[in-house]
mmCIF file of C-alpha atoms in Angstrom:
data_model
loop_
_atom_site.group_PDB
_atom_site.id
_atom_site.type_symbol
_atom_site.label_atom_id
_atom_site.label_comp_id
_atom_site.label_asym_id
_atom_site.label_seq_id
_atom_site.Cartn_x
_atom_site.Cartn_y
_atom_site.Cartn_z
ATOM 1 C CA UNK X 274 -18.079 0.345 16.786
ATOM 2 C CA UNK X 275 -16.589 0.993 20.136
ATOM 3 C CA UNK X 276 -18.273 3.140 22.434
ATOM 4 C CA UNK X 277 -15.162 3.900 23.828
ATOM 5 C CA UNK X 278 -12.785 4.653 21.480
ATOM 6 C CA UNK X 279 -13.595 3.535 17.680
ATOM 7 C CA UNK X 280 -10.749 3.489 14.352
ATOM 8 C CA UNK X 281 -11.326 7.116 13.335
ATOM 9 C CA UNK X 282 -10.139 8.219 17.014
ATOM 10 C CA UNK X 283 -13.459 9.614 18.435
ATOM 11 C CA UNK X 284 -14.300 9.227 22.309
ATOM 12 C CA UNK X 285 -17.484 8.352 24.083
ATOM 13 C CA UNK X 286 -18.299 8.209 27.558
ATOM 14 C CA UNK X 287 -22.404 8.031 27.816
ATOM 15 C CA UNK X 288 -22.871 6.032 24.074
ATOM 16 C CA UNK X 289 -22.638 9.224 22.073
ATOM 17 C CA UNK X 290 -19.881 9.694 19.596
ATOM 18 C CA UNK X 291 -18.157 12.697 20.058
ATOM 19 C CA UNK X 292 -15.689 14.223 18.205
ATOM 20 C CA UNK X 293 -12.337 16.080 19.639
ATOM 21 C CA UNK X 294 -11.172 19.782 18.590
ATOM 22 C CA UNK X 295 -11.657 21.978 15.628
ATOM 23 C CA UNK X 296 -13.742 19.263 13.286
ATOM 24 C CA UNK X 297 -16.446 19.041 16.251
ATOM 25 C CA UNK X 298 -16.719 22.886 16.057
ATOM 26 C CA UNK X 299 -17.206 23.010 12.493
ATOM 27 C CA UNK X 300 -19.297 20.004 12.152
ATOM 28 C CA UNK X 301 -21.587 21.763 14.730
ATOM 29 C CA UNK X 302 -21.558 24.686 12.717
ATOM 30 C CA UNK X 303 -22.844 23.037 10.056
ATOM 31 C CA UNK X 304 -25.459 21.262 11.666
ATOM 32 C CA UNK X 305 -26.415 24.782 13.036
ATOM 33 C CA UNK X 306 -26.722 26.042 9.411
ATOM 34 C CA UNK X 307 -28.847 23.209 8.717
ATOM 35 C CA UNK X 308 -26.676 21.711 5.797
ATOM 36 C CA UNK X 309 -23.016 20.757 5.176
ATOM 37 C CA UNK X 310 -21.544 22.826 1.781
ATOM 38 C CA UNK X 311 -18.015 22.745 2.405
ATOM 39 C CA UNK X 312 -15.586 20.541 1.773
ATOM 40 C CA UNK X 313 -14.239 20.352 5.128
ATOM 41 C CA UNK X 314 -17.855 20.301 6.458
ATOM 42 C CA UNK X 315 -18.460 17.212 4.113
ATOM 43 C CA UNK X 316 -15.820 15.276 5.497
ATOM 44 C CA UNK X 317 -16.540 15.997 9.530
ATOM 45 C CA UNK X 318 -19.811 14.713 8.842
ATOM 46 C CA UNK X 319 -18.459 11.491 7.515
ATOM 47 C CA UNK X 320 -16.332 11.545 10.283
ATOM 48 C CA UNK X 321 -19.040 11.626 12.838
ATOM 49 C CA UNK X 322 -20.854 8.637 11.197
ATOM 50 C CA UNK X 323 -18.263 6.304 12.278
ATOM 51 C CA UNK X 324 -18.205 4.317 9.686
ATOM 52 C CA UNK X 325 -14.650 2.965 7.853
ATOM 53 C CA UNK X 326 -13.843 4.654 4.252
ATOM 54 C CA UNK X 327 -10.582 2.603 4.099
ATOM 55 C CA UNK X 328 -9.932 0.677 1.052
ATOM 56 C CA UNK X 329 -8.540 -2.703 1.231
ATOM 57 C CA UNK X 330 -5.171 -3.401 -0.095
ATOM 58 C CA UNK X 331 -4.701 -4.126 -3.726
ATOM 59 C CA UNK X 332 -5.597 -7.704 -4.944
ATOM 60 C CA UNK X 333 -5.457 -9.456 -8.582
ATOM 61 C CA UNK X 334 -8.658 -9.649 -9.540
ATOM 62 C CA UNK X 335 -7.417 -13.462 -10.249
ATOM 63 C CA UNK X 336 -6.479 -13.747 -6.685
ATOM 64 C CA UNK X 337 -8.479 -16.547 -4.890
ATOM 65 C CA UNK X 338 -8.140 -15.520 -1.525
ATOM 66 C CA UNK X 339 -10.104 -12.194 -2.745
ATOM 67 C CA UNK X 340 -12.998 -11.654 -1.043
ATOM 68 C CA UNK X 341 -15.979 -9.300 -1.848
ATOM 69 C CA UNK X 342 -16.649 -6.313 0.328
ATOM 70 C CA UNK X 343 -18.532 -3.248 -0.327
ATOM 71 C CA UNK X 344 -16.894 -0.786 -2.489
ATOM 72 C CA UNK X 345 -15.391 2.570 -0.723
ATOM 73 C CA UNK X 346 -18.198 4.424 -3.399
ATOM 74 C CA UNK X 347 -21.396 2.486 -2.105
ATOM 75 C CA UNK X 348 -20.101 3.479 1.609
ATOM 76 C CA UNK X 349 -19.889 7.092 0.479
ATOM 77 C CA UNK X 350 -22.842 7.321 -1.643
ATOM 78 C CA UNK X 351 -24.795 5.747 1.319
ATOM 79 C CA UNK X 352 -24.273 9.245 2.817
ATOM 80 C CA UNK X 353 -25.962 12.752 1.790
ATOM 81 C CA UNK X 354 -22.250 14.005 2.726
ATOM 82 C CA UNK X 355 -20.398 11.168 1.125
ATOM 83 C CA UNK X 356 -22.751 11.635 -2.644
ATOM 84 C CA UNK X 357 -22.302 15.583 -2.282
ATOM 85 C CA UNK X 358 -18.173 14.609 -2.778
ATOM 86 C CA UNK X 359 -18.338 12.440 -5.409
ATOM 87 C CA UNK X 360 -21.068 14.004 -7.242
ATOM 88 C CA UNK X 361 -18.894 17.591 -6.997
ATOM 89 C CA UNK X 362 -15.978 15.499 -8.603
ATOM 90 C CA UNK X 363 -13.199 17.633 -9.993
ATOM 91 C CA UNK X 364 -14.369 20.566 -8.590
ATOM 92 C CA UNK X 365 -13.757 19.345 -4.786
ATOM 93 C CA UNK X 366 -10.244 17.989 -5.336
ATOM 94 C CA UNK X 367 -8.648 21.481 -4.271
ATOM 95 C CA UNK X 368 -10.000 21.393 -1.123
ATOM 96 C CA UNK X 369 -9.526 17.519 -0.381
ATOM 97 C CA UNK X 370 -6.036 17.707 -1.491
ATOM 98 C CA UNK X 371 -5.087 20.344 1.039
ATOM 99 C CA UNK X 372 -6.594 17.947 3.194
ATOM 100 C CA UNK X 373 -3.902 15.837 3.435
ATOM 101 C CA UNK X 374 -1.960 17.561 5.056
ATOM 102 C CA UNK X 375 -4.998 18.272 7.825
ATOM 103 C CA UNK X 376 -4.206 15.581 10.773
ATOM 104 C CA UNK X 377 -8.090 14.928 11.661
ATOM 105 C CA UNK X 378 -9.407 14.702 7.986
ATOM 106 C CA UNK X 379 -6.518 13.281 5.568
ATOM 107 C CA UNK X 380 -7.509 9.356 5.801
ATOM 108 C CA UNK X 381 -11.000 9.898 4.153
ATOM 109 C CA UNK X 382 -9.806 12.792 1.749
ATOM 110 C CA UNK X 383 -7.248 10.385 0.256
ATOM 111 C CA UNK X 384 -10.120 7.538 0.056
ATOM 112 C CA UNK X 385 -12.810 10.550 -1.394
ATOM 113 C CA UNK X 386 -10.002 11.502 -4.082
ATOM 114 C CA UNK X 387 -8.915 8.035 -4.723
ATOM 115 C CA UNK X 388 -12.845 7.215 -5.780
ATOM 116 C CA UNK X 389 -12.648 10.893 -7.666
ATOM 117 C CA UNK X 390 -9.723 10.310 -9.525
ATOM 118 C CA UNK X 391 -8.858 11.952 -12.865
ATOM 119 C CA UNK X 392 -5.097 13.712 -12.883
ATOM 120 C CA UNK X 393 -5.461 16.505 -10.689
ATOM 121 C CA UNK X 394 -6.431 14.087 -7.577
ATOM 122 C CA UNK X 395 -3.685 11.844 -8.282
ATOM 123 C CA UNK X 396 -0.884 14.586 -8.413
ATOM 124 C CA UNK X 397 -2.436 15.720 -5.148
ATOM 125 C CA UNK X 398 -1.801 11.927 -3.414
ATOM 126 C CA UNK X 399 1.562 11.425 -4.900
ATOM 127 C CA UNK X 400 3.102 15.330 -3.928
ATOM 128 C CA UNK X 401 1.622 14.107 -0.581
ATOM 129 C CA UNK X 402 3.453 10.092 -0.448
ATOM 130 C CA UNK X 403 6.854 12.074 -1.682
ATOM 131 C CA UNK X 404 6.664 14.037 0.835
ATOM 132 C CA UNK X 405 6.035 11.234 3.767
ATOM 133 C CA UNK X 406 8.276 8.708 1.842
ATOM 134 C CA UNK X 407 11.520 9.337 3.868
ATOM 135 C CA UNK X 408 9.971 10.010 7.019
ATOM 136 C CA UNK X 409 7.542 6.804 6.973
ATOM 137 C CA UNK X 410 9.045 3.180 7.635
ATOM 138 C CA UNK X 411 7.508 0.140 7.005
ATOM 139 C CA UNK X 412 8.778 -1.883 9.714
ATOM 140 C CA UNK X 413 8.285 -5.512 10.701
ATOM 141 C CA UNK X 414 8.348 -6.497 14.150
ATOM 142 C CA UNK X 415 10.073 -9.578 15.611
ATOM 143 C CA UNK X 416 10.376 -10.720 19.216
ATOM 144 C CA UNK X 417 13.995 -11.230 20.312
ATOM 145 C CA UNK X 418 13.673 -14.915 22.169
ATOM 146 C CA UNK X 419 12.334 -16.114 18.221
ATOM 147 C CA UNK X 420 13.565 -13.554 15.957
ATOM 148 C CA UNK X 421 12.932 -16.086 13.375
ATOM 149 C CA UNK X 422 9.233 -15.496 13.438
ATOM 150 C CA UNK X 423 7.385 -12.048 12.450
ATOM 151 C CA UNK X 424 4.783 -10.929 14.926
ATOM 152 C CA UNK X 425 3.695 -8.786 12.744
ATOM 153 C CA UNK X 426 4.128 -4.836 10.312
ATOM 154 C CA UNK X 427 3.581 -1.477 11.329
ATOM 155 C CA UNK X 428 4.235 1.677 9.953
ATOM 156 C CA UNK X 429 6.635 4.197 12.422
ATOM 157 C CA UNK X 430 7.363 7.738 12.543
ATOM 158 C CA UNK X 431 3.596 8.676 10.789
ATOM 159 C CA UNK X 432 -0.085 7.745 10.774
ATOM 160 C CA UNK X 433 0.156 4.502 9.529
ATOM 161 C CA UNK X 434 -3.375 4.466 8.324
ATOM 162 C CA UNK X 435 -3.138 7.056 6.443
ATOM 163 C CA UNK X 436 0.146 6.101 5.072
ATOM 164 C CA UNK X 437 -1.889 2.829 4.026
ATOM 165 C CA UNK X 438 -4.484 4.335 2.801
ATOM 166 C CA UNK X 439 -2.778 6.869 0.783
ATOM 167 C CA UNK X 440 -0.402 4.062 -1.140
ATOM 168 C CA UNK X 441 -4.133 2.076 -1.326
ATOM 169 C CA UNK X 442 -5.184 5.086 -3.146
ATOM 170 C CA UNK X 443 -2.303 5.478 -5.463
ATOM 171 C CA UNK X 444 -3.140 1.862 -6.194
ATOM 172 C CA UNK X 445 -6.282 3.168 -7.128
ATOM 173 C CA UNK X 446 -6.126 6.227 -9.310
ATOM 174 C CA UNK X 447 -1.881 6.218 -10.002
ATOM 175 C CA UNK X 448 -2.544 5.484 -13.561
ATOM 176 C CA UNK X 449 -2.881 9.705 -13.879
ATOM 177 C CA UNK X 450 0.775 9.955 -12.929
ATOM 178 C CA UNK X 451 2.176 6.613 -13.777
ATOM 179 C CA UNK X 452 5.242 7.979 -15.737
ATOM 180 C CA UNK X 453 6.228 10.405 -12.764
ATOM 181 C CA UNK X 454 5.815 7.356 -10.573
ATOM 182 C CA UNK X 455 7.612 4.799 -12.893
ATOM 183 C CA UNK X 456 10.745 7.788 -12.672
ATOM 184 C CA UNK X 457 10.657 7.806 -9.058
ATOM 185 C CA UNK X 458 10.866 3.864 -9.061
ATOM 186 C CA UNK X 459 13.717 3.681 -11.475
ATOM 187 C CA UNK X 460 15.849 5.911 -9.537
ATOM 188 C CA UNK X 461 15.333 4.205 -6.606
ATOM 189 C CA UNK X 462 16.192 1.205 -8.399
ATOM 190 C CA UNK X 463 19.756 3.058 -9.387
ATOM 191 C CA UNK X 464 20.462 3.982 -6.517
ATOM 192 C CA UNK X 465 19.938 0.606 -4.377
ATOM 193 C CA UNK X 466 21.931 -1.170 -6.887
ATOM 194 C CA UNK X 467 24.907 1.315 -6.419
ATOM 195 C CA UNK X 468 24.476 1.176 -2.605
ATOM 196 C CA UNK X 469 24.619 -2.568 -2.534
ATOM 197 C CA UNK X 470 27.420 -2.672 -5.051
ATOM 198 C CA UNK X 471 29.514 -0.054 -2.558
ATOM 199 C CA UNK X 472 28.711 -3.070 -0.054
ATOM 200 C CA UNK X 473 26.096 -0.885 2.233
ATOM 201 C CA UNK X 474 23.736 -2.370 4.767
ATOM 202 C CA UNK X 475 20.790 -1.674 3.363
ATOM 203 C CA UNK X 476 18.833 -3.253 6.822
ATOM 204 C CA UNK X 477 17.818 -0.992 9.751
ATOM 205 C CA UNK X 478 17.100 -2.789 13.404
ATOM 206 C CA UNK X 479 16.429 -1.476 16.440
ATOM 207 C CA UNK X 480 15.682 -3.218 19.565
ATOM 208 C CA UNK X 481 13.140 -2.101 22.559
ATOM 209 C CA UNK X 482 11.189 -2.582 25.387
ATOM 210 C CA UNK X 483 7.351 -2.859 24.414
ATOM 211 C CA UNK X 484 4.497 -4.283 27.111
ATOM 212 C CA UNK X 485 7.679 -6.529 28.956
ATOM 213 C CA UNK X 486 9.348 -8.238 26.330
ATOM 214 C CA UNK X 487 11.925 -6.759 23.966
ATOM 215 C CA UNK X 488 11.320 -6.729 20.460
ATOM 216 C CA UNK X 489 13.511 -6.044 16.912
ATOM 217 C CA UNK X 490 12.099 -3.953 14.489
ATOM 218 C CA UNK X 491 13.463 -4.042 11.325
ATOM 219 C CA UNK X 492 12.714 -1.573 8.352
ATOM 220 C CA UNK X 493 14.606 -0.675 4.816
ATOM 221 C CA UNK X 494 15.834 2.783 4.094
ATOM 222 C CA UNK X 495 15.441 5.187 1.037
ATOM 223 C CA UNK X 496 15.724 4.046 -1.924
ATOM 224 C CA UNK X 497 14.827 0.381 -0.990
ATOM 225 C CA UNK X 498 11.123 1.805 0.246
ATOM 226 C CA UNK X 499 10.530 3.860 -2.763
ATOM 227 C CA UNK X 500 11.769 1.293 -5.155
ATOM 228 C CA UNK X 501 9.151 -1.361 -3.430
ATOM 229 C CA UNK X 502 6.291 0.970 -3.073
ATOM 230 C CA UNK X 503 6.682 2.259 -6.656
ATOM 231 C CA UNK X 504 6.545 -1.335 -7.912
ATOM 232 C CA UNK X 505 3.525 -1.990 -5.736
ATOM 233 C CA UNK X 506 1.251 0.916 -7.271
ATOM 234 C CA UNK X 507 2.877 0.463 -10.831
ATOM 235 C CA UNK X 508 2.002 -3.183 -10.727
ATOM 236 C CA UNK X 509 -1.875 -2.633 -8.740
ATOM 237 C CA UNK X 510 -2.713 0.341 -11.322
ATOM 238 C CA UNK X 511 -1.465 -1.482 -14.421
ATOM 239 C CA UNK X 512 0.810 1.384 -15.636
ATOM 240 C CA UNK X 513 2.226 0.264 -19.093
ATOM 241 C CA UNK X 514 5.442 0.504 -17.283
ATOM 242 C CA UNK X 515 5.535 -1.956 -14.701
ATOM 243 C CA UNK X 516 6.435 -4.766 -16.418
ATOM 244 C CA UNK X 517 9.878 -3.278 -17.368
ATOM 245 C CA UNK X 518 10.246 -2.322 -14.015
ATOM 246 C CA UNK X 519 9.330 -5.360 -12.449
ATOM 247 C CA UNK X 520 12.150 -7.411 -14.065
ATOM 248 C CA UNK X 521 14.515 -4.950 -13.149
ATOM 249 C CA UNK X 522 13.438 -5.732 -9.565
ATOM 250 C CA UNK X 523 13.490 -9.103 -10.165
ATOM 251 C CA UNK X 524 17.039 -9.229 -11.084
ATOM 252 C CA UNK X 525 17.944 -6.578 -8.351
ATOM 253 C CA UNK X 526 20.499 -7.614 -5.004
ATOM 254 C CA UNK X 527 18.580 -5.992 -3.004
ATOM 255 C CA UNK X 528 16.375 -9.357 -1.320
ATOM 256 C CA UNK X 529 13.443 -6.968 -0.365
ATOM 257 C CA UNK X 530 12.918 -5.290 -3.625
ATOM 258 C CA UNK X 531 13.165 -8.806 -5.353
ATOM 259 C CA UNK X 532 9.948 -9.840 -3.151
ATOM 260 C CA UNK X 533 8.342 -7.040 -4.371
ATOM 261 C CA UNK X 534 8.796 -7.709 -7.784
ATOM 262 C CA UNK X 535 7.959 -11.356 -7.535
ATOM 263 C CA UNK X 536 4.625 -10.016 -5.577
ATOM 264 C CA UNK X 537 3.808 -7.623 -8.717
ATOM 265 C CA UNK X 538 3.682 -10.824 -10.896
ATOM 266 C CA UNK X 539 -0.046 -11.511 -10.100
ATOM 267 C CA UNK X 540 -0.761 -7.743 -11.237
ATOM 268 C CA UNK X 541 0.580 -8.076 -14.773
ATOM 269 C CA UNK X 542 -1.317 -10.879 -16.191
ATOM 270 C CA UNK X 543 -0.740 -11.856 -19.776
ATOM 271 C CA UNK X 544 1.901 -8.946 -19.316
ATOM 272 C CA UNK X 545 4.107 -10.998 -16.895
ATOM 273 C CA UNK X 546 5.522 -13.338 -19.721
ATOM 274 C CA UNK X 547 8.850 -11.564 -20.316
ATOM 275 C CA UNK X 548 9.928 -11.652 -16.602
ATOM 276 C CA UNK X 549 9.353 -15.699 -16.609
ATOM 277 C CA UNK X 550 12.745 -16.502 -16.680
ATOM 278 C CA UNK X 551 13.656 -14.136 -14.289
ATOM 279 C CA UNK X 552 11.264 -16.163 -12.122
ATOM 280 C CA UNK X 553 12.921 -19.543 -13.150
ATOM 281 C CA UNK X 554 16.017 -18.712 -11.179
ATOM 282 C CA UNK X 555 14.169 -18.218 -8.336
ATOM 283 C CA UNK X 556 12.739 -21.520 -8.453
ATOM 284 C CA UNK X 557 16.209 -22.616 -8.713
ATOM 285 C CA UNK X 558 16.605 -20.984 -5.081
ATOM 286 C CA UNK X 559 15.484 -23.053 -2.594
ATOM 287 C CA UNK X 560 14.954 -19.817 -0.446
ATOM 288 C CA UNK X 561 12.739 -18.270 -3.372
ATOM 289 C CA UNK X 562 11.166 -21.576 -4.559
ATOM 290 C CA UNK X 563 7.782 -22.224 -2.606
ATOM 291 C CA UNK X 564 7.138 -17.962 -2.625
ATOM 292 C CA UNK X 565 7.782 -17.984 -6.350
ATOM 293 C CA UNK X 566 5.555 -20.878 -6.692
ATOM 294 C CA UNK X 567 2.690 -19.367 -5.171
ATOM 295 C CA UNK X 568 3.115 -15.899 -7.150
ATOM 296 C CA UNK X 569 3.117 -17.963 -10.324
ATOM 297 C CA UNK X 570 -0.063 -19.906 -9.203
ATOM 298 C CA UNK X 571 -1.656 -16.833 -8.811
ATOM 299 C CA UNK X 572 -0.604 -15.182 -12.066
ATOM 300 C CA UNK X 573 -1.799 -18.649 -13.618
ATOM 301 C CA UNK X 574 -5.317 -17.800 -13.058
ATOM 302 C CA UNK X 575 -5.374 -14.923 -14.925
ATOM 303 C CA UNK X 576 -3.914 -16.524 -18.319
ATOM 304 C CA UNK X 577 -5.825 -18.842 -21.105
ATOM 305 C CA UNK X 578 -5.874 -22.615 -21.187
ATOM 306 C CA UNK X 579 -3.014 -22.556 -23.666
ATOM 307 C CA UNK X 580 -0.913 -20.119 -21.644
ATOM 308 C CA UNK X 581 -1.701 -21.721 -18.482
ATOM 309 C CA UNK X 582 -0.604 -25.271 -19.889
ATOM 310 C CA UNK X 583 2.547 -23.525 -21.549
ATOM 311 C CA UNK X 584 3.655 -22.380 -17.770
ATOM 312 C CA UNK X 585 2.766 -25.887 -16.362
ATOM 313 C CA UNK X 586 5.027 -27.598 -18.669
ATOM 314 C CA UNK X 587 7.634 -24.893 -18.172
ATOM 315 C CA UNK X 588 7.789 -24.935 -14.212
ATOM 316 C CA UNK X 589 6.085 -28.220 -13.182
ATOM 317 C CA UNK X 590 9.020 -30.164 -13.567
ATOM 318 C CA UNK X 591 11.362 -28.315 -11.681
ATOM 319 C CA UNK X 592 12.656 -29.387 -7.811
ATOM 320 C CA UNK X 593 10.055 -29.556 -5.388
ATOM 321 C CA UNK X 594 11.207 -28.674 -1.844
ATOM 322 C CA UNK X 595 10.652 -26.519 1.359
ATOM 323 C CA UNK X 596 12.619 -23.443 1.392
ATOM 324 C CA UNK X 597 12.086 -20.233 3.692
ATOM 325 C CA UNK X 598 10.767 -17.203 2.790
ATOM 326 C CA UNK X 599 13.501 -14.409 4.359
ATOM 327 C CA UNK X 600 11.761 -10.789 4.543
#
């Protein structure tokens, strides 16, 4: 960690952590009482460790660029605070879901919930992502002289680690509230395929000044978000669902909410078979073909022999060739 200034925004100026405002008074009261019994108390004193609670983004388990890290429940669990939470279970959702809306504790109550789970937590993390969904963008960043080249995402207008974390977490535990979720993503789904049939630019840029260069940011409204992030979690938390809802993506005009339902392929498994042809005419695309090629490589790892050598034959004749991958 950073003596100065480490991920969980605590400052130091001799070597000592210290933490800012109202969790450093109650974590002292705590320490005062000689124990940590509250919820809120729990968390500061997680907080004070310094160490990172954040789960990684969602991977097939098929994926082979996966690589093993310790598991958000062995980090906790290697804490007296951390075991207290998971060992209280149901009975400390309450408080941890009120949490996130608390600007200093709201990152590690949406990781403690998502390693909880059970229905109650997950109602609690997707009241809290419809409430941030319009105000959140997911925005990639491109500089102006090479605007063909990403320099990279960022979530605006929020904490974009919480933001993270809290869709990593729905990836996680969603399955409670996969039908409310799968609604949410099929209305999105309506309404960008009205939008784009009324013609409507369904791409936000701005352009600014940042450290001496000007950059582009560009960033899709509601319903193209939802529609995406829905398909994400559906996919990641195997909701009986997603499936349907992935080819519906697949075959949607909106480019962005294609990619995501191309990227939920790997997800499905065995489960991915009816969208296939969906994916064959984006291996027509020369724009689509080496992305949809990877997606299906992925997905192949999952399958059986037979299944595998059934794609092979289907795909492995098609065009080879170089196309780009547009955001």
């Amino acid at each position: 960690m950073n003596p100065a200034r480490d991920p969980a925004g605590f400052v130091s100026t001799d070597g000592r952590v210290h933490m800012k405002g109202r969790a450093a008074f109650l974590l002292a009261a705590a320490v005062l009482a000689g124990c940590a019994d509250s919820v809120e108390e729990r968390i500061d004193v997680l907080l004070s460790g310094g160490a990172s609670y954040l789960h990684e983004p969602p991977r097939p388990a098929a994926d082979p660029d996966a690589l093993p890290s310790p598991a958000v429940s062995e980090r906790l669990r290697g804490s007296e605070a951390g075991r207290a939470l998971l060992d209280a279970g149901e009975r400390a959702v309450p408080d941890l879901v009120r949490l996130l809306d608390d600007p200093d504790r709201q990152t590690v109550a949406a990781a403690v919930l998502a390693e909880i789970g059970g229905a109650a937590a997950a109602e609690g993390l997707l009241d809290r992502w419809r409430r941030l969904r319009t105000a959140v963008r997911d925005a990639c960043v491109y500089r102006v002289a090479g605007i063909a080249t990403a320099l990279g995402r960022r979530y605006e207008s929020g904490d974009g680690v919480f933001y993270a974390e809290l869709l990593h977490a729905l990836c996680r535990s969603g399955s409670a509230v996969a039908s409310a979720i799968a609604r949410d993503t099929a209305a999105a789904l309506d309404e960008c395929e009205r939008l784009a049939a009324g013609g409507a630019d369904l791409v936000r840029t701005e352009r600014r000044e940042e450290d001496g260069r000007t950059i582009e940011l560009r960033w899709w409204p509601d319903p193209v978000e939802t529609a995406r992030e829905g398909l994400r979690i559906l996919a990641a938390c195997r909701a009986p669902g997603a499936p349907a809802l992935a080819e519906r993506g697949l075959r949607s005009p909106v480019r962005a909410v294609r990619r995501a339902a191309l990227r939920s392929l790997p997800f499905l498994g065995e489960r991915a078979e009816p969208l296939l042809p969906q994916v064959a005419r984006l291996l027509e695309d020369p724009a689509w073909r080496d992305e949809a090629r990877e997606q299906l490589g992925i997905l192949a790892l999952s399958l059986t022999d037979e299944q595998r050598s059934a794609m092979a034959r289907r795909y492995g004749e098609r065009p080879a060739g170089s196309g780009g991958s547009p955001r």
